[in-house]
mmCIF file of C-alpha atoms and ligand atoms in Angstrom:
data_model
loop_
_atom_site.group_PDB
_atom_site.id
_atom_site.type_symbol
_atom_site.label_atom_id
_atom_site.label_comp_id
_atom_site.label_asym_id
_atom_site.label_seq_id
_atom_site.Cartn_x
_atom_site.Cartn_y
_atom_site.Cartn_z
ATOM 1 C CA UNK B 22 -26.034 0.038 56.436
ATOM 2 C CA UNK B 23 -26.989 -3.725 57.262
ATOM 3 C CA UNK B 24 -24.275 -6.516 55.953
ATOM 4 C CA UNK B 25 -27.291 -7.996 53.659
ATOM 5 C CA UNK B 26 -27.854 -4.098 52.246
ATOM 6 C CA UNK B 27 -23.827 -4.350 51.445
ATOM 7 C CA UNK B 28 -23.924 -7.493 49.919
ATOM 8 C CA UNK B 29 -27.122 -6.748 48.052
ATOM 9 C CA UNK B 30 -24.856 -3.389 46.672
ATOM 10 C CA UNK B 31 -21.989 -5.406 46.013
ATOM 11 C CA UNK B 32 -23.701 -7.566 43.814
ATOM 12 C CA UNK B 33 -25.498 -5.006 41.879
ATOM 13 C CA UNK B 34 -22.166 -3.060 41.269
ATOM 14 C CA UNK B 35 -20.377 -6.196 40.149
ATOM 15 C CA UNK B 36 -22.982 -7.151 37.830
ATOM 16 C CA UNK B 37 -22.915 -3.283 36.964
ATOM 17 C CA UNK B 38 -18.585 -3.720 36.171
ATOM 18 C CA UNK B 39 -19.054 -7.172 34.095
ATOM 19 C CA UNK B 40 -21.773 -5.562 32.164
ATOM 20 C CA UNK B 41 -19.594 -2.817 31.090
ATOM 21 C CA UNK B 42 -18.775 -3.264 27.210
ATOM 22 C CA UNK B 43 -16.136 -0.901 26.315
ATOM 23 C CA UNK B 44 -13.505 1.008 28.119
ATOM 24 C CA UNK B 45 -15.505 4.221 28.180
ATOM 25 C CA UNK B 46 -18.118 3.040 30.070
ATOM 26 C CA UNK B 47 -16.085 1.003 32.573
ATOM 27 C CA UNK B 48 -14.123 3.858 33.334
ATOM 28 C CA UNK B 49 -17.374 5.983 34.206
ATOM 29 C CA UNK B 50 -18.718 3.215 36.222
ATOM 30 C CA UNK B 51 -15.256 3.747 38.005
ATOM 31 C CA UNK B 52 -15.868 7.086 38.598
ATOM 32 C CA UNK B 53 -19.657 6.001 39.735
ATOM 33 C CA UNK B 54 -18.609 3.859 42.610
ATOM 34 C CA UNK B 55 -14.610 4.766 43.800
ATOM 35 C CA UNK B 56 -14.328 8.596 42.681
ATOM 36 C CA UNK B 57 -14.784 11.492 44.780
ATOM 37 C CA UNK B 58 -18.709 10.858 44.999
ATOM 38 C CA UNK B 59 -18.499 7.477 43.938
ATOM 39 C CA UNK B 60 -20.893 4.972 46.220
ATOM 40 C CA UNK B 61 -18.181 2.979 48.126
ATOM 41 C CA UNK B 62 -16.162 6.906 48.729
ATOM 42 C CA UNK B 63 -19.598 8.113 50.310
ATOM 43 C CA UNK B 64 -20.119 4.968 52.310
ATOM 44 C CA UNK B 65 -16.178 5.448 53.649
ATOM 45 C CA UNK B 66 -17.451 8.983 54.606
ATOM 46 C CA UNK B 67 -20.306 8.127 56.338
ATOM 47 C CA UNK B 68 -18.307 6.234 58.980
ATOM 48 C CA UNK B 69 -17.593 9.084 61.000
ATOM 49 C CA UNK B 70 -20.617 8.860 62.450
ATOM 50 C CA UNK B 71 -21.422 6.147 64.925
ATOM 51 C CA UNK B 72 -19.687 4.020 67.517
ATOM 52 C CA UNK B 73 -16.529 2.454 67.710
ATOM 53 C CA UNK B 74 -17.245 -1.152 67.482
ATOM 54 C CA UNK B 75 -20.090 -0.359 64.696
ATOM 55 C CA UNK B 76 -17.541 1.853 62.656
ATOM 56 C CA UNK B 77 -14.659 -0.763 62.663
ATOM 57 C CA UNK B 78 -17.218 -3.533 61.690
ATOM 58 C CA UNK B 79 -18.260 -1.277 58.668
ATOM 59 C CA UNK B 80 -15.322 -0.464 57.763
ATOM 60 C CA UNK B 81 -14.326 -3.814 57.267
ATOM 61 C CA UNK B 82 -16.907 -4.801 55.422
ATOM 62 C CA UNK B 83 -16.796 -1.909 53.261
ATOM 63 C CA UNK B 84 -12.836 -2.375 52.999
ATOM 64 C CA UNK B 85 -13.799 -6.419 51.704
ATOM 65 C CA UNK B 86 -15.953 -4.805 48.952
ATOM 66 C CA UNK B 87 -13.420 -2.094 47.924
ATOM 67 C CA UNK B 88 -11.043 -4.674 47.281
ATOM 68 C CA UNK B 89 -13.284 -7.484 45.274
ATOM 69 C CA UNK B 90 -14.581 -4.264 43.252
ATOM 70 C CA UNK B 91 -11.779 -3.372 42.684
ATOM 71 C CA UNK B 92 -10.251 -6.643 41.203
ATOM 72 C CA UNK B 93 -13.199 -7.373 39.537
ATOM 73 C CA UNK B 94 -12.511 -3.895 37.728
ATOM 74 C CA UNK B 95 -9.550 -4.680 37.141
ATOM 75 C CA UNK B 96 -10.846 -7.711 35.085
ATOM 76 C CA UNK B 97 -13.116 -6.555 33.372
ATOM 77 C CA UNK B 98 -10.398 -3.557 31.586
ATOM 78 C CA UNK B 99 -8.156 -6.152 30.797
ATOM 79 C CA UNK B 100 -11.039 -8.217 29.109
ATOM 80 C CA UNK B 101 -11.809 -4.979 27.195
ATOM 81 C CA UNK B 102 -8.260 -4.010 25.958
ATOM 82 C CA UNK B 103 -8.073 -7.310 24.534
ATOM 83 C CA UNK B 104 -11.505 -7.824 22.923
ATOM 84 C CA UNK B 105 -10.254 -3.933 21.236
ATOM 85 C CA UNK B 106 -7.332 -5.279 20.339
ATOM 86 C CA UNK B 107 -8.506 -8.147 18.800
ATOM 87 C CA UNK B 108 -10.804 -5.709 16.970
ATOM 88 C CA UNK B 109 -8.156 -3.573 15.560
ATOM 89 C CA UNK B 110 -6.470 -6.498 14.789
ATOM 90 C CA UNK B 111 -9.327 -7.857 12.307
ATOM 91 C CA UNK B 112 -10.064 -4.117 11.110
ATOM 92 C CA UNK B 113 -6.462 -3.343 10.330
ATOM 93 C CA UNK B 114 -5.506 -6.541 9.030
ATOM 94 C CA UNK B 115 -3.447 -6.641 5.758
ATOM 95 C CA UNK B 116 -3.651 -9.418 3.631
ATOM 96 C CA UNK B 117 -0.510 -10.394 1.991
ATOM 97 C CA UNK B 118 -2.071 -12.811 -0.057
ATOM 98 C CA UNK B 119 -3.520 -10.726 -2.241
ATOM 99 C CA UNK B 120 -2.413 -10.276 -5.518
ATOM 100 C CA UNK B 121 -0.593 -7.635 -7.065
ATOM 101 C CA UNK B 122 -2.168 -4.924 -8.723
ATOM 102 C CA UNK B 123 -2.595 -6.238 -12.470
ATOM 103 C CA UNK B 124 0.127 -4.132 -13.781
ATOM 104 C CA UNK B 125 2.498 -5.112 -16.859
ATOM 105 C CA UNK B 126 5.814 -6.816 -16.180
ATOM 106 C CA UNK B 127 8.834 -4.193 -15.303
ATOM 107 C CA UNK B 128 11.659 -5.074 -16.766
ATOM 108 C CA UNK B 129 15.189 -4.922 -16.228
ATOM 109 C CA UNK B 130 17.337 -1.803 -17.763
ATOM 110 C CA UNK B 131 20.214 -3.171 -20.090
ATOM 111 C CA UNK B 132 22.536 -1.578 -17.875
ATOM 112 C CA UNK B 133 21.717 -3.148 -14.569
ATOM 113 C CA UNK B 134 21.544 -6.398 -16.490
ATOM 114 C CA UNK B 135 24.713 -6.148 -17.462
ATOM 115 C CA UNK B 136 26.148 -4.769 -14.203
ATOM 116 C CA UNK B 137 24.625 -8.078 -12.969
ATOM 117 C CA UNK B 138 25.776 -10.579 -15.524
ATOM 118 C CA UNK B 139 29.678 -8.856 -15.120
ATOM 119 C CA UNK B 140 29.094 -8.940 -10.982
ATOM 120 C CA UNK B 141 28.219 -13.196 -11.407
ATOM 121 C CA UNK B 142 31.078 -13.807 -13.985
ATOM 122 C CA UNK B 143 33.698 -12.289 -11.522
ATOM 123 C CA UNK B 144 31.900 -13.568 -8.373
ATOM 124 C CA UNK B 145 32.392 -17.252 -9.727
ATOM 125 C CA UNK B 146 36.496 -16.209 -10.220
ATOM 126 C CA UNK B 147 36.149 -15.225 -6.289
ATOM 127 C CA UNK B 148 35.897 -11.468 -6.824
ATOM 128 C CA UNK B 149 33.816 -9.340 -4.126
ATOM 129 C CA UNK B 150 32.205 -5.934 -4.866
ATOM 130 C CA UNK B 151 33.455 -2.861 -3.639
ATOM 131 C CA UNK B 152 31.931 0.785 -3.352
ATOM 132 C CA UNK B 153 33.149 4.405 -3.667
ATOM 133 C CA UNK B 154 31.624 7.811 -3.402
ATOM 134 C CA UNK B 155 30.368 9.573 -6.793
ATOM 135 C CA UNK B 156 31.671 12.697 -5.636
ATOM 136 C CA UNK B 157 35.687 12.230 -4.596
ATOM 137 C CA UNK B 158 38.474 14.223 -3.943
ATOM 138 C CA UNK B 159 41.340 14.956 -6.699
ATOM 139 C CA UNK B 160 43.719 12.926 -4.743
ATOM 140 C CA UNK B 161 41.924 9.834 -5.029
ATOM 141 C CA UNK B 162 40.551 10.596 -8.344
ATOM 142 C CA UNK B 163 44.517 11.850 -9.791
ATOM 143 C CA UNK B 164 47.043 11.897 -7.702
ATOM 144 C CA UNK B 165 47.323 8.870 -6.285
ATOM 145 C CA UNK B 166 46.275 7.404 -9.256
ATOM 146 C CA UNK B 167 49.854 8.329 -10.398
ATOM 147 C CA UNK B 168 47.775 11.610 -12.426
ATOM 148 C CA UNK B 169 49.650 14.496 -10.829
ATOM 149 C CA UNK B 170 48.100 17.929 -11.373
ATOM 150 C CA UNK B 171 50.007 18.653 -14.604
ATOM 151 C CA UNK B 172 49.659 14.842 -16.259
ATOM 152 C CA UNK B 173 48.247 15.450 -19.771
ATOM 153 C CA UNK B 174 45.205 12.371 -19.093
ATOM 154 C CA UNK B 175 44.104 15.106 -16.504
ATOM 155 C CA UNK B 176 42.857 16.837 -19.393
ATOM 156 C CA UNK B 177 41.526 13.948 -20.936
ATOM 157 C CA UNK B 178 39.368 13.573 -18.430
ATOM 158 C CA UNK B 179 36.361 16.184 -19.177
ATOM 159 C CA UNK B 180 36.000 16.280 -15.268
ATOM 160 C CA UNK B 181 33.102 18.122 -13.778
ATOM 161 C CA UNK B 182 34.806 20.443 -11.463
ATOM 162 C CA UNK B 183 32.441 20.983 -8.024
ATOM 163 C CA UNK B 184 34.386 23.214 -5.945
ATOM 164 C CA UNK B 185 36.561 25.110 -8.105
ATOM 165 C CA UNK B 186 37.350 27.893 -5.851
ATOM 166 C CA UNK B 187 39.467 25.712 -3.895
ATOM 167 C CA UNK B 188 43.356 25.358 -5.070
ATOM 168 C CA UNK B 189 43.830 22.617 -7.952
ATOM 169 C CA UNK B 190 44.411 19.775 -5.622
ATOM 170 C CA UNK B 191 41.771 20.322 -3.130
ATOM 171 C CA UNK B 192 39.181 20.322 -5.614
ATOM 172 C CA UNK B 193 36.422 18.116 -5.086
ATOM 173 C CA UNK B 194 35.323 16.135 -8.581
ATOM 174 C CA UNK B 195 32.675 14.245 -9.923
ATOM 175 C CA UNK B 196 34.788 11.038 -10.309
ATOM 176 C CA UNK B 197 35.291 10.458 -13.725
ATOM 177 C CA UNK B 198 36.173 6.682 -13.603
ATOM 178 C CA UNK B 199 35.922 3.901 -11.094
ATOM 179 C CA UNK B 200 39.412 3.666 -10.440
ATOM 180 C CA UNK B 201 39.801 5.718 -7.399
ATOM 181 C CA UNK B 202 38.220 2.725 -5.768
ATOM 182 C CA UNK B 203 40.939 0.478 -5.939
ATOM 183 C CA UNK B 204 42.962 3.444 -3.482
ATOM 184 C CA UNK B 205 39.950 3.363 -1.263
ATOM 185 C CA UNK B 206 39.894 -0.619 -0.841
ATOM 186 C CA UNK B 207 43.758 -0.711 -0.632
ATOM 187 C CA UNK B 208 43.895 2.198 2.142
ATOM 188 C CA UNK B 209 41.331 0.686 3.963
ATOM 189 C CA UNK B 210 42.627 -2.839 4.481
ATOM 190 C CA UNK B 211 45.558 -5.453 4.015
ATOM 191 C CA UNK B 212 46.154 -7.002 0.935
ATOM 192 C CA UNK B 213 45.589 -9.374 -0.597
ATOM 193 C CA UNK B 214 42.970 -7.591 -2.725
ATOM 194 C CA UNK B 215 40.156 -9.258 -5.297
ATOM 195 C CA UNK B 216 37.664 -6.843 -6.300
ATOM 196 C CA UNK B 217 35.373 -5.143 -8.758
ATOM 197 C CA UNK B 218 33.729 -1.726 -8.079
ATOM 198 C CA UNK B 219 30.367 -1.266 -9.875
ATOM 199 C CA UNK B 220 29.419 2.486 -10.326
ATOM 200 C CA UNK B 221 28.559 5.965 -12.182
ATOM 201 C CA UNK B 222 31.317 7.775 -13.707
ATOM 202 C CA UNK B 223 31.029 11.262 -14.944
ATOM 203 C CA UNK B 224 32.696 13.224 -17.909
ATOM 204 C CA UNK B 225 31.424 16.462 -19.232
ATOM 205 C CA UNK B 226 30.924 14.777 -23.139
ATOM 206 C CA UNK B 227 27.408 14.107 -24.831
ATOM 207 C CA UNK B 228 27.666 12.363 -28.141
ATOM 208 C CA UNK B 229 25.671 9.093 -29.658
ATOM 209 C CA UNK B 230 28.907 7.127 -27.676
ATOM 210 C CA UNK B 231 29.243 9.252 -24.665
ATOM 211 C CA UNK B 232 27.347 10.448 -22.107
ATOM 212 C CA UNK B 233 27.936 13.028 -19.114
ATOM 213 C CA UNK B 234 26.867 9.919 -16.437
ATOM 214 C CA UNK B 235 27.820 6.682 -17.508
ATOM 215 C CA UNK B 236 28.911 3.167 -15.696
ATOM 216 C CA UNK B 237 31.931 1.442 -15.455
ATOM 217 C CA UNK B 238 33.155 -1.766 -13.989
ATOM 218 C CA UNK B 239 36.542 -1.680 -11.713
ATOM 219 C CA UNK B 240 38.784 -4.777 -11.258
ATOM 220 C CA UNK B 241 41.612 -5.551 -8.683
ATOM 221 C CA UNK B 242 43.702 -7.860 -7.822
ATOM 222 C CA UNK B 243 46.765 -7.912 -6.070
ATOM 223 C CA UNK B 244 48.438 -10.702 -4.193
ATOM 224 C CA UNK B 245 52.240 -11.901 -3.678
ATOM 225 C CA UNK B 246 52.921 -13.515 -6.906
ATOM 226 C CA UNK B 247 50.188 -12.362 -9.385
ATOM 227 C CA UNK B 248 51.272 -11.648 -12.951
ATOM 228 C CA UNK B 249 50.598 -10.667 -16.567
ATOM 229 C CA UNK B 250 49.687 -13.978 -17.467
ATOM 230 C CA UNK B 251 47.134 -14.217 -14.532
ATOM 231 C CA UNK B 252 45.455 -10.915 -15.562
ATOM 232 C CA UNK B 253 45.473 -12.708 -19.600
ATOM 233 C CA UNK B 254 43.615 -15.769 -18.687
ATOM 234 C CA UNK B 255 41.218 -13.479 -16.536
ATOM 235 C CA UNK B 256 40.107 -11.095 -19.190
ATOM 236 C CA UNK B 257 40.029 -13.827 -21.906
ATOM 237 C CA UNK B 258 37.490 -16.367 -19.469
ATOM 238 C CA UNK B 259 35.927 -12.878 -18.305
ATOM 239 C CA UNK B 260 35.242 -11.893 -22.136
ATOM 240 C CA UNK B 261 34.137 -15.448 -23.231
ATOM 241 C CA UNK B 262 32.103 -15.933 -20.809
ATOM 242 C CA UNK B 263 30.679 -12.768 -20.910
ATOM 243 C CA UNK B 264 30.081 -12.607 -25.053
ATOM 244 C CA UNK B 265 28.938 -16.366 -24.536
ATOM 245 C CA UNK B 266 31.348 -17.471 -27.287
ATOM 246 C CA UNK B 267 33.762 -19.899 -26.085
ATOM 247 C CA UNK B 268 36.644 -19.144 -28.664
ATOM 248 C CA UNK B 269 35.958 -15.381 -28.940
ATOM 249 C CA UNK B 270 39.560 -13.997 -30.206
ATOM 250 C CA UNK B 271 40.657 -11.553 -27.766
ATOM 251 C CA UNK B 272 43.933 -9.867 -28.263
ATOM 252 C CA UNK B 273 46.448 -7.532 -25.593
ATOM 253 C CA UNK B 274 47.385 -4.646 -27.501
ATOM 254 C CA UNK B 275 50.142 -2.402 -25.734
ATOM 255 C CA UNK B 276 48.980 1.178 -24.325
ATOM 256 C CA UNK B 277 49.336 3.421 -21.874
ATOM 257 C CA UNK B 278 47.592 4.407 -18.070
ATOM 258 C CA UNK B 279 49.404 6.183 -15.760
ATOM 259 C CA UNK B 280 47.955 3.849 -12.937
ATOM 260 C CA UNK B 281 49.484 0.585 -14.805
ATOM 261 C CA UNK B 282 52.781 -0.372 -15.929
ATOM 262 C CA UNK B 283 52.975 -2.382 -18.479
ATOM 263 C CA UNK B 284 49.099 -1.426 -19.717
ATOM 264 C CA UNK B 285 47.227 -3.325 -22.268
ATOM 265 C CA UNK B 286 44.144 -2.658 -23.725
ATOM 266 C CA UNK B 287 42.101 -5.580 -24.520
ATOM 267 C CA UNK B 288 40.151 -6.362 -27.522
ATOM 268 C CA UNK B 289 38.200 -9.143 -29.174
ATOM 269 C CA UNK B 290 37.576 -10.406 -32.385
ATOM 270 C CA UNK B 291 34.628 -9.244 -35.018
ATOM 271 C CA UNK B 292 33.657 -8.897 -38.310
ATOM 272 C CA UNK B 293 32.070 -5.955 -40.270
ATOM 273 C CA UNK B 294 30.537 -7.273 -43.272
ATOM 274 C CA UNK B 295 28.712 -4.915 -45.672
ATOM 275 C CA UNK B 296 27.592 -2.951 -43.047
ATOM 276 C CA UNK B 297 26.628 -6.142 -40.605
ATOM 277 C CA UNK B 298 28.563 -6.107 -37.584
ATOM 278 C CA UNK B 299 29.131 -9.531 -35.602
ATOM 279 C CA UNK B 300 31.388 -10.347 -32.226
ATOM 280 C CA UNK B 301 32.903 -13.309 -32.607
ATOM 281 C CA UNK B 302 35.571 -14.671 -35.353
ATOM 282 C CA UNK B 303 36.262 -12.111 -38.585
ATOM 283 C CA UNK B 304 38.904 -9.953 -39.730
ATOM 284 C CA UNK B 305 38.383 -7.266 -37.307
ATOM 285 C CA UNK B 306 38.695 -5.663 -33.834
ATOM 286 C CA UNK B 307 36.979 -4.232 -31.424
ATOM 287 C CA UNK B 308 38.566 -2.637 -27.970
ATOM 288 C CA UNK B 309 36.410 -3.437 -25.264
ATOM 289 C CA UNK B 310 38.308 -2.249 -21.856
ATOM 290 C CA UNK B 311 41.715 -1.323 -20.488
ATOM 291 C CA UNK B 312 43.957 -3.116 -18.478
ATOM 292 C CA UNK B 313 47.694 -3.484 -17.494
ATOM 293 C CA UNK B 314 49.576 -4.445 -14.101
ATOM 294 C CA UNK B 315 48.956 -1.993 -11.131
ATOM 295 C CA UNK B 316 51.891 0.957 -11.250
ATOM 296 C CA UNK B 317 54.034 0.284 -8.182
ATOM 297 C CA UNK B 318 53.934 3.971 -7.497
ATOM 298 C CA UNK B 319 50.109 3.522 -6.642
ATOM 299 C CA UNK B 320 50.391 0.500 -4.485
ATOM 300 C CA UNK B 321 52.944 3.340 -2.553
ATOM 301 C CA UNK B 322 50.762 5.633 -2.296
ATOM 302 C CA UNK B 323 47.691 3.266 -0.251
ATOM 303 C CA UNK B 324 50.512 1.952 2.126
ATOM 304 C CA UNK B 325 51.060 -1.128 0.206
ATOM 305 C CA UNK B 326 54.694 -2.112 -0.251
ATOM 306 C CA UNK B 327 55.706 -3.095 -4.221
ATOM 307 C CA UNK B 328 58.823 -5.147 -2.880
ATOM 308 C CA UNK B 329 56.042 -7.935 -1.677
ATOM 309 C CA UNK B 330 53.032 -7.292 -3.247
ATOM 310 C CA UNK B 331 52.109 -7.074 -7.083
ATOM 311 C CA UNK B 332 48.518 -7.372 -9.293
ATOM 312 C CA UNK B 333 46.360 -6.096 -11.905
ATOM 313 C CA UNK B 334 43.735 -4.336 -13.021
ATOM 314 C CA UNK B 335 41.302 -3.328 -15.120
ATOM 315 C CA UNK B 336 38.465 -1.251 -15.997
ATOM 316 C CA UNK B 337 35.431 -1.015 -19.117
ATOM 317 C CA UNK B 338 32.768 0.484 -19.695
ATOM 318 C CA UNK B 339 29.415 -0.765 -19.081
ATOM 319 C CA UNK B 340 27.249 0.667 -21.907
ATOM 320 C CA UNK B 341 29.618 0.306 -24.460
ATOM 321 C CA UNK B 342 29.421 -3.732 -23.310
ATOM 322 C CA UNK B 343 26.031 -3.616 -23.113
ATOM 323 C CA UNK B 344 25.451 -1.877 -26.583
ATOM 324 C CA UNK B 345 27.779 -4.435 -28.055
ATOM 325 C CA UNK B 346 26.375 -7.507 -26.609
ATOM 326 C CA UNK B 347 22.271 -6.707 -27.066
ATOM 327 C CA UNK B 348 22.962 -4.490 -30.674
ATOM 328 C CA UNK B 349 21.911 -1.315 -28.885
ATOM 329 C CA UNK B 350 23.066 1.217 -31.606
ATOM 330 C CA UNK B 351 23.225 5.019 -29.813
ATOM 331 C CA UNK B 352 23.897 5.246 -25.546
ATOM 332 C CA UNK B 353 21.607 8.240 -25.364
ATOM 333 C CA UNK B 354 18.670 5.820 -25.755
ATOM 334 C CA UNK B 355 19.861 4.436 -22.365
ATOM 335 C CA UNK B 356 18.631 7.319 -20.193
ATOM 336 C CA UNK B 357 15.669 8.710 -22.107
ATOM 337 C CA UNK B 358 13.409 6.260 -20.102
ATOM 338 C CA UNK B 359 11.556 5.028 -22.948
ATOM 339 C CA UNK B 360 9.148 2.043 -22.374
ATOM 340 C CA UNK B 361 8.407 1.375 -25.665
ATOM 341 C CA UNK B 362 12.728 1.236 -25.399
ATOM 342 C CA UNK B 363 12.675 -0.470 -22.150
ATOM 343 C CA UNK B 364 9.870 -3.034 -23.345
ATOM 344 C CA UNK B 365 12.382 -4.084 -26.529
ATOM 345 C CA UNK B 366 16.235 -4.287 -24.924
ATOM 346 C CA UNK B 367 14.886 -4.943 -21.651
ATOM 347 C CA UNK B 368 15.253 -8.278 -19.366
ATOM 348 C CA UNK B 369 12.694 -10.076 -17.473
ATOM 349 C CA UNK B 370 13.010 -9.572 -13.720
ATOM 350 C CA UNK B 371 13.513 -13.553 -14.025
ATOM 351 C CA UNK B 372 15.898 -14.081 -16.560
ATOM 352 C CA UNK B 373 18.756 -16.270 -15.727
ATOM 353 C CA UNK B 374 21.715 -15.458 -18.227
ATOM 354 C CA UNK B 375 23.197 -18.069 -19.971
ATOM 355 C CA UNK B 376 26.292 -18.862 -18.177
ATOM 356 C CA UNK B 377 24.372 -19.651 -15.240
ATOM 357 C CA UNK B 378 21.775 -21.271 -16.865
ATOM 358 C CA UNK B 379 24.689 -23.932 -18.348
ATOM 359 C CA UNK B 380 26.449 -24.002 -14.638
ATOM 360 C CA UNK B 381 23.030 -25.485 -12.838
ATOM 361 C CA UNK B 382 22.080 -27.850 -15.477
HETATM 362 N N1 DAH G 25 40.228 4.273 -15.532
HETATM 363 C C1 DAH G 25 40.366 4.031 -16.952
HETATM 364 C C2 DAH G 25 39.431 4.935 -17.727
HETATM 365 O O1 DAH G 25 38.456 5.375 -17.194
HETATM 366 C C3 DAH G 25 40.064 2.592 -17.281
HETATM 367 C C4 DAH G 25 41.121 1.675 -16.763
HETATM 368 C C5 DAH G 25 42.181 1.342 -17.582
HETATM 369 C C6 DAH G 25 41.065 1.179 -15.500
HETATM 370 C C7 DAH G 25 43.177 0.490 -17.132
HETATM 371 C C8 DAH G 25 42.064 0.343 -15.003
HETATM 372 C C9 DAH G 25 43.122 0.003 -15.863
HETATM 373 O O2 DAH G 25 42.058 -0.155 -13.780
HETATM 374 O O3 DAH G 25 44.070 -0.832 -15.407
HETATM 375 O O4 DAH G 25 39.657 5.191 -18.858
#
């Protein structure tokens, strides 16, 4: 083949490769000029024929257009994959800016509300939040708990028994408070400890003021020198702030935990008037949570040593706070998942409670 009949075919097959306008088609016209019986792999064959000095010159020549085909190929596919991607890009494009389906306002469950406003009162005292498993082991949820397996409270307890095969004190439990969270945190780490432990508790007991899952709030704190009067002026700012009454009575009445020594449970003041019921000031009380300094038999047990370290802690219930604080009257109503329910007691997603409210002002 003359040089002019090569370039003439060059030409034509680059024109042929920038024409191409999708992948598919540039990859046939691939096959069309370098595959097996592609136009340049024929030419290549056809050298064999001819004389020395003709067949080098060719094959130079047709080397030079292999290559520029081959870049110009090259090219063109990467044009391609880009213009495709671009495409996707616009077909598949999301656009955030949309608005939201025009659905009614959620709102916030009375429970996780209060969880919240509880979590932000002892935050701003320093406290940090600390998690356990719903499912523990007797030792954490008893025994170290200074609850040995024939302590009266065990019975107390209503537990929900999960493997009961096993012998007594390798029986796994559905933990039936929050307290076998403070072992956790103290096992785990060095004092000093400030924390609260959000979480379900479970008791086998179903009544319009129990329930077999219910929540509880946790509180420790252990340092060298903390004392009764530290875990007082704790629990009073905790319930003031809490109630939003800022001389809320709130009275330490003496009682008994096997985890604490001396134990106190703590209650504030209210009135009952012909059948109205008000927190605040009044003739009345009302126990709200339990309390008392940590047993030094416990702090033993998690590898802390009573000589040099000493604290408190605490523990309520978070339904019975919430029922008291938003005049919710029965705690089944909690989990029947009622919206007409959820629409009355419950809290816009952007609610600031008071305290904070007050604090940024
Ligand atoms: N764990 C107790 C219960 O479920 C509540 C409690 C009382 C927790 C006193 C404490 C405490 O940490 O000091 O009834």
């Amino acid at each position: 083949m003359s040089t002019e009949k090569l370039e003439t075919l060059e030409a034509e097959l680059l024109q042929t490769i920038n024409a191409a306008n999708d992948i598919k088609s540039l990859d046939t016209i691939r096959l069309s000029i370098f595959g097996k019986k592609g136009k340049i792999s024929l030419l290549m064959k056809s050298l064999s024929a001819g004389d020395l000095e003709a067949k080098k010159k060719m094959g130079q020549a047709l080397n030079k257009i292999k290559h520029s085909l081959q870049l110009a190929h090259q090219r063109r596919e990467s044009e391609l994959k880009s213009i495709e991607l671009n495409n996707r890009l616009l077909k598949e494009r999301i656009d955030i800016t949309l608005p939201v389906r025009p659905e009614k306002n959620g709102f916030v469950h009375p429970i996780s509300q209060t969880i919240d406003e509880i979590i932000t009162i002892f935050g701003q005292m320093g406290f940090t939040v600390a998690e356990g498993p719903d499912i523990e082991d007797d030792w954490h949820n008893f025994t170290a708990l200074n609850i040995p397996l024939d302590h009266p409270a065990r019975q107390e307890h209503d537990t929900f028994y999960l493997s009961p095969s096993r012998p007594d004190d390798e029986r796994m439990v559905l933990r039936t408070h929050t307290s076998p969270v403070q072992i956790r945190s103290m096992k785990n780490s060095k004092p000093p400890f400030k924390l609260i432990v959000p979480g379900r508790t479970y008791r086998c007991d179903h009544d319009s003021t129990h329930s077999p899952m219910f929540h509880q709030v946790e509180g420790l704190l252990i340092d060298k020198t903390t004392h009764m009067g530290h875990l007082k002026g704790c629990l009073i700012d905790f319930c003031r702030e809490f109630f939003e009454i800022d001389d809320l009575p709130v009275r330490f009445r003496p009682s008994y935990f096997p985890f604490t020594e001396p134990s106190a449970e703590v209650d504030i003041g209210c009135t009952y008037n012909s059948g109205e019921f008000r927190i605040g000031r009044g003739g009345n009380w009302m126990e709200i949570l339990g309390s008392g300094m940590v047993n030094p038999k416990v702090l033993e047990n998690c590898g802390v040593d009573p000589s040099q370290h000493q604290g408190f802690a605490f523990g309520m219930g978070v339904e019975r706070l919430a029922m008291l604080k938003y005049g919710i009257s029965d705690l089944r109503t909690f989990y029947e998942s009622d919206l007409r329910w959820l629409r009355h007691y419950g809290f816009s997603a952007l609610n600031i409670p008071t305290f904070i409210r007050e604090a940024v002002q």
